[in-house]
Amino acid sequence: KELRQRFMAPPVSGLRELRRRRRELRTRMELLIMETQAEMCRALADLDPGASFAVDSWERKEGGGGISCVLQDGEVFEKAGVNVSVVSGFLSEEAARQMRSRGKSLKGKDGKLPFCAMGVSSVIHPKNPHVPTMHFNYRYFEIEEADGTKQWWFGGGTDLTPTYLNEEDAIHFHKTLKEACDKHDLKLYPKYKKWCDDYFYIKHRGERRGIGGIFFDDVDSPSKEEVFQFVKSCAKAVVPCYIPIVKKHCHDSFTPEEKLWQQLRRGRYVEFNLVYDRGTKFGLLTPGSRIESILMSLPLTARWEYMHNPPESSKEAEILEVLRNPKDWVH
């Protein structure tokens, strides 16, 4: 009863199954992503009391399912989604090929690779152009090879995409993530901050999607327990790194010109997600995946103008400079 009250919906694996394998790490990971979903949804709902989350539990016939929580057309948030998925089955050949291209040595039996994947993923698009868009994702992956051995790894990250640059907000966001990383190893934040800047790069535009944060993938050392504890610290940092920024700016006044710039920046967000994002590609390549949940990351509205260039020395040009040349926000 307590677990049901804590979460947005009953867990995908079912309470009986989670209780049966309660000591296994994948059970603890499923509980963590459920808790993270509920914490973020409740924090967002508190800021937008006139709106509510649609909670949508779904099943995947190939194995597993998910819980999608989406708020649309609120006063503060135009669209905010926080999704959990716990899926299993056999890797598609396209997904296996994508993993092998990253250096994974995958040996299936009769061409089949059983897998289990779970994660929490969120994208938040506020109405006010002075409130940044935020994305986070934390996931666990496990593959069983032909000889019965299991490969496992964690991935994830949290990043911020402002329409206009506010240095105080950028410093708060990065410092909060750095503190979460520093609990485990002082080398992690600079390593994963650079990885984030490199990953969220829109090559055809020559700019980053936002001002970064942290990003990592294929992490399988020093031990499963230590990486899980690190991921847990990162997931717990999501609310404190973002919610204070929303509270600070959600009632700021803005002009039609500033709203237009937000729409153009959202266009860049869409370009990255559809052209480059590995999670989107994996979802689209996985049989039985739920397209509505995968494309939850896209905003309700966006805009593309031909050859749009902001005036030099403008606030719009200021954010572009940071997107083209990432900054160190915490030193």
Coordinates of C-alpha atoms in Angstrom, one line a residue, residues 17-255:
E17 CA 7.5 -10.1 -8.7
L18 CA 9.5 -7.2 -7.2
R19 CA 9.1 -8.7 -3.7
R20 CA 10.3 -12.1 -5.0
R21 CA 13.5 -10.7 -6.4
R22 CA 13.9 -7.8 -4.0
R23 CA 17.6 -8.2 -3.5
E24 CA 18.4 -8.1 -7.2
L25 CA 19.8 -4.8 -8.6
R26 CA 17.3 -4.6 -11.4
T27 CA 14.5 -4.6 -8.8
R28 CA 16.2 -1.7 -6.9
M29 CA 16.7 0.1 -10.2
E30 CA 13.0 -0.2 -11.1
L31 CA 12.0 1.1 -7.7
L32 CA 14.5 4.0 -8.1
I33 CA 13.1 5.1 -11.5
M34 CA 9.5 4.8 -10.2
E35 CA 10.5 7.1 -7.2
T36 CA 12.2 9.5 -9.5
Q37 CA 9.2 9.7 -11.7
A38 CA 6.9 10.4 -8.8
E39 CA 9.2 13.0 -7.2
M40 CA 9.5 15.0 -10.4
C41 CA 5.8 14.8 -11.3
R42 CA 4.7 16.0 -7.9
A43 CA 7.3 18.8 -7.9
L44 CA 6.1 20.0 -11.4
A45 CA 2.4 19.7 -10.4
D46 CA 3.0 21.8 -7.3
L47 CA 4.2 24.6 -9.6
D48 CA 1.3 24.3 -12.0
P49 CA -1.8 23.5 -9.8
G50 CA -4.3 24.2 -12.5
A51 CA -3.0 21.3 -14.6
S52 CA -2.7 17.6 -14.0
F53 CA -0.7 14.7 -15.3
A54 CA -2.4 12.1 -17.5
V55 CA -1.0 8.8 -16.1
D56 CA -0.9 6.1 -18.8
S57 CA 0.2 2.6 -18.1
W58 CA 0.9 0.4 -21.1
E59 CA 2.0 -3.1 -21.9
R60 CA 4.4 -4.3 -24.6
K61 CA 3.4 -7.7 -26.1
E62 CA 7.1 -8.7 -26.5
G63 CA 7.7 -8.2 -22.8
G64 CA 7.3 -5.5 -20.1
G65 CA 5.7 -2.1 -20.5
G66 CA 5.8 1.4 -19.0
I67 CA 4.1 4.3 -17.3
S68 CA 3.9 7.6 -19.2
C69 CA 3.0 10.7 -17.2
V70 CA 2.3 13.8 -19.4
L71 CA 1.0 17.3 -18.5
Q72 CA -0.1 19.5 -21.4
D73 CA -1.2 23.1 -21.8
G74 CA -0.8 24.1 -18.2
E75 CA -0.2 27.7 -17.1
V76 CA 3.5 27.1 -16.4
F77 CA 4.3 24.1 -18.6
E78 CA 3.3 23.7 -22.2
K79 CA 4.3 20.1 -22.1
A80 CA 6.0 18.1 -19.4
G81 CA 6.5 14.3 -19.7
V82 CA 8.1 11.9 -17.2
N83 CA 8.2 8.3 -18.5
V84 CA 9.2 5.0 -17.0
S85 CA 9.8 1.9 -19.2
V86 CA 10.8 -1.7 -18.2
V87 CA 11.1 -3.8 -21.2
S88 CA 12.5 -7.2 -22.1
G89 CA 12.7 -9.6 -25.0
F90 CA 15.2 -10.1 -27.9
L91 CA 17.3 -7.3 -29.3
S92 CA 16.4 -6.3 -32.9
E93 CA 19.2 -6.7 -35.4
E94 CA 19.3 -2.9 -35.9
A95 CA 19.7 -2.3 -32.1
A96 CA 22.4 -5.0 -31.8
R97 CA 24.2 -3.4 -34.8
Q98 CA 24.1 0.0 -33.1
M99 CA 25.6 -1.4 -29.9
R100 CA 28.3 -3.3 -31.7
S101 CA 29.3 0.0 -33.4
R102 CA 30.0 1.3 -29.9
G103 CA 32.4 -1.6 -29.2
K104 CA 30.0 -4.1 -27.6
S105 CA 30.9 -7.7 -28.2
L106 CA 27.5 -9.4 -28.4
K107 CA 27.3 -13.2 -29.1
G108 CA 23.8 -14.4 -29.5
K109 CA 22.4 -17.9 -29.6
D110 CA 20.7 -18.7 -32.9
G111 CA 21.0 -15.0 -33.7
K112 CA 19.0 -14.0 -30.6
L113 CA 20.1 -11.8 -27.8
P114 CA 17.8 -11.7 -24.7
F115 CA 17.8 -8.3 -23.1
C116 CA 16.3 -6.3 -20.2
A117 CA 16.2 -2.5 -20.2
M118 CA 14.7 0.0 -17.9
G119 CA 14.9 3.7 -17.3
V120 CA 13.2 7.0 -16.5
S121 CA 13.2 9.8 -19.1
S122 CA 11.8 13.3 -18.9
V123 CA 11.6 16.4 -21.0
I124 CA 10.0 19.6 -19.7
H125 CA 9.0 22.4 -22.1
P126 CA 7.8 25.5 -20.1
K127 CA 5.6 28.2 -21.6
N128 CA 7.7 31.1 -20.4
P129 CA 10.8 31.7 -22.5
H130 CA 12.8 32.7 -19.4
V131 CA 12.3 29.2 -17.9
P132 CA 14.7 26.7 -19.6
T133 CA 13.7 23.3 -21.0
M134 CA 15.2 20.4 -19.1
H135 CA 15.9 16.8 -19.9
F136 CA 17.0 13.9 -17.8
N137 CA 17.3 10.1 -18.4
Y138 CA 18.7 7.3 -16.2
R139 CA 18.7 3.7 -17.4
Y140 CA 20.0 0.2 -16.9
F141 CA 20.7 -2.4 -19.6
E142 CA 21.3 -6.1 -19.3
I143 CA 22.0 -8.6 -22.2
E144 CA 22.4 -12.4 -21.9
E145 CA 24.9 -13.9 -24.3
A146 CA 24.9 -17.5 -25.8
D147 CA 27.1 -18.9 -23.0
G148 CA 24.8 -17.5 -20.2
T149 CA 27.1 -14.6 -19.2
K150 CA 25.4 -11.3 -18.8
Q151 CA 26.7 -7.9 -19.9
W152 CA 25.3 -4.9 -18.0
W153 CA 25.8 -1.2 -18.1
F154 CA 24.2 2.1 -16.9
G155 CA 23.7 5.3 -18.8
G156 CA 22.1 8.7 -18.3
G157 CA 22.4 12.3 -17.7
T158 CA 20.7 15.6 -17.0
D159 CA 21.0 18.7 -19.2
L160 CA 19.5 22.2 -19.5
T161 CA 18.4 24.1 -22.6
P162 CA 17.7 27.8 -21.9
T163 CA 16.2 30.1 -24.5
Y164 CA 18.0 33.0 -22.9
L165 CA 21.2 32.8 -20.9
N166 CA 21.1 33.4 -17.1
E167 CA 24.5 32.8 -15.7
E168 CA 23.3 32.4 -12.1
D169 CA 20.9 29.7 -13.2
A170 CA 23.6 27.9 -15.2
I171 CA 26.0 27.9 -12.2
H172 CA 23.3 26.6 -9.9
F173 CA 22.4 23.8 -12.3
H174 CA 25.9 22.7 -12.9
K175 CA 27.0 23.0 -9.2
T176 CA 24.1 20.8 -8.1
L177 CA 25.1 18.1 -10.6
K178 CA 28.8 18.4 -9.6
E179 CA 27.9 17.9 -5.9
A180 CA 26.1 14.7 -6.8
C181 CA 29.1 13.4 -8.8
D182 CA 31.7 14.5 -6.3
K183 CA 30.2 12.2 -3.6
H184 CA 31.6 9.3 -5.7
D185 CA 34.7 10.6 -7.5
L186 CA 36.0 14.1 -8.2
K187 CA 36.9 13.1 -11.7
L188 CA 33.3 12.2 -12.7
Y189 CA 31.8 15.7 -13.2
P190 CA 34.5 17.1 -15.5
K191 CA 34.5 13.9 -17.5
Y192 CA 30.7 13.7 -17.9
K193 CA 30.3 17.4 -18.4
K194 CA 32.6 17.2 -21.4
W195 CA 30.7 14.1 -22.6
C196 CA 27.5 16.0 -22.4
D197 CA 28.8 18.9 -24.4
D198 CA 30.1 16.6 -27.0
Y199 CA 27.0 14.4 -27.2
F200 CA 24.3 17.1 -27.4
Y201 CA 26.0 18.6 -30.5
I202 CA 23.9 19.5 -33.6
K203 CA 26.6 18.9 -36.2
H204 CA 24.7 20.4 -39.1
R205 CA 24.2 23.6 -37.0
G206 CA 27.6 23.8 -35.4
E207 CA 26.0 24.3 -31.9
R208 CA 25.1 22.4 -28.8
R209 CA 21.4 21.8 -28.0
G210 CA 21.8 23.6 -24.7
I211 CA 24.3 24.6 -21.9
G212 CA 24.9 20.9 -21.0
G213 CA 25.0 19.2 -17.7
I214 CA 26.3 15.6 -17.4
F215 CA 26.0 12.6 -19.7
F216 CA 27.4 9.1 -19.6
D217 CA 26.8 5.7 -21.2
D218 CA 28.1 2.1 -21.2
V219 CA 29.3 2.5 -17.6
D220 CA 30.1 -0.9 -16.1
S221 CA 32.8 -0.3 -13.6
P222 CA 34.1 -0.2 -10.9
S223 CA 31.2 -2.5 -9.7
K224 CA 27.4 -2.8 -10.3
E225 CA 26.6 -1.6 -6.8
E226 CA 29.0 1.4 -7.0
V227 CA 27.6 2.6 -10.4
F228 CA 24.0 2.1 -9.1
Q229 CA 24.8 4.3 -6.1
F230 CA 26.2 7.0 -8.4
V231 CA 23.2 6.8 -10.7
K232 CA 21.0 7.1 -7.6
S233 CA 22.8 10.3 -6.5
C234 CA 22.3 11.8 -10.0
A235 CA 18.6 10.9 -10.0
K236 CA 18.1 12.5 -6.6
A237 CA 19.7 15.7 -7.9
V238 CA 17.1 16.2 -10.7
V239 CA 14.5 18.1 -8.6
P240 CA 16.9 20.4 -6.7
C241 CA 18.9 21.3 -9.9
Y242 CA 15.8 22.4 -11.8
I243 CA 12.8 23.3 -9.7
P244 CA 14.3 26.4 -8.1
I245 CA 15.0 27.8 -11.6
V246 CA 11.4 27.3 -12.6
K247 CA 10.1 29.0 -9.4
K248 CA 12.4 31.9 -10.0
H249 CA 11.3 32.7 -13.5
C250 CA 7.8 31.2 -14.2
H251 CA 6.1 34.5 -13.6
D252 CA 8.6 36.7 -15.5
S253 CA 7.2 39.0 -18.1
F254 CA 8.1 38.3 -21.8
T255 CA 7.6 39.9 -25.2

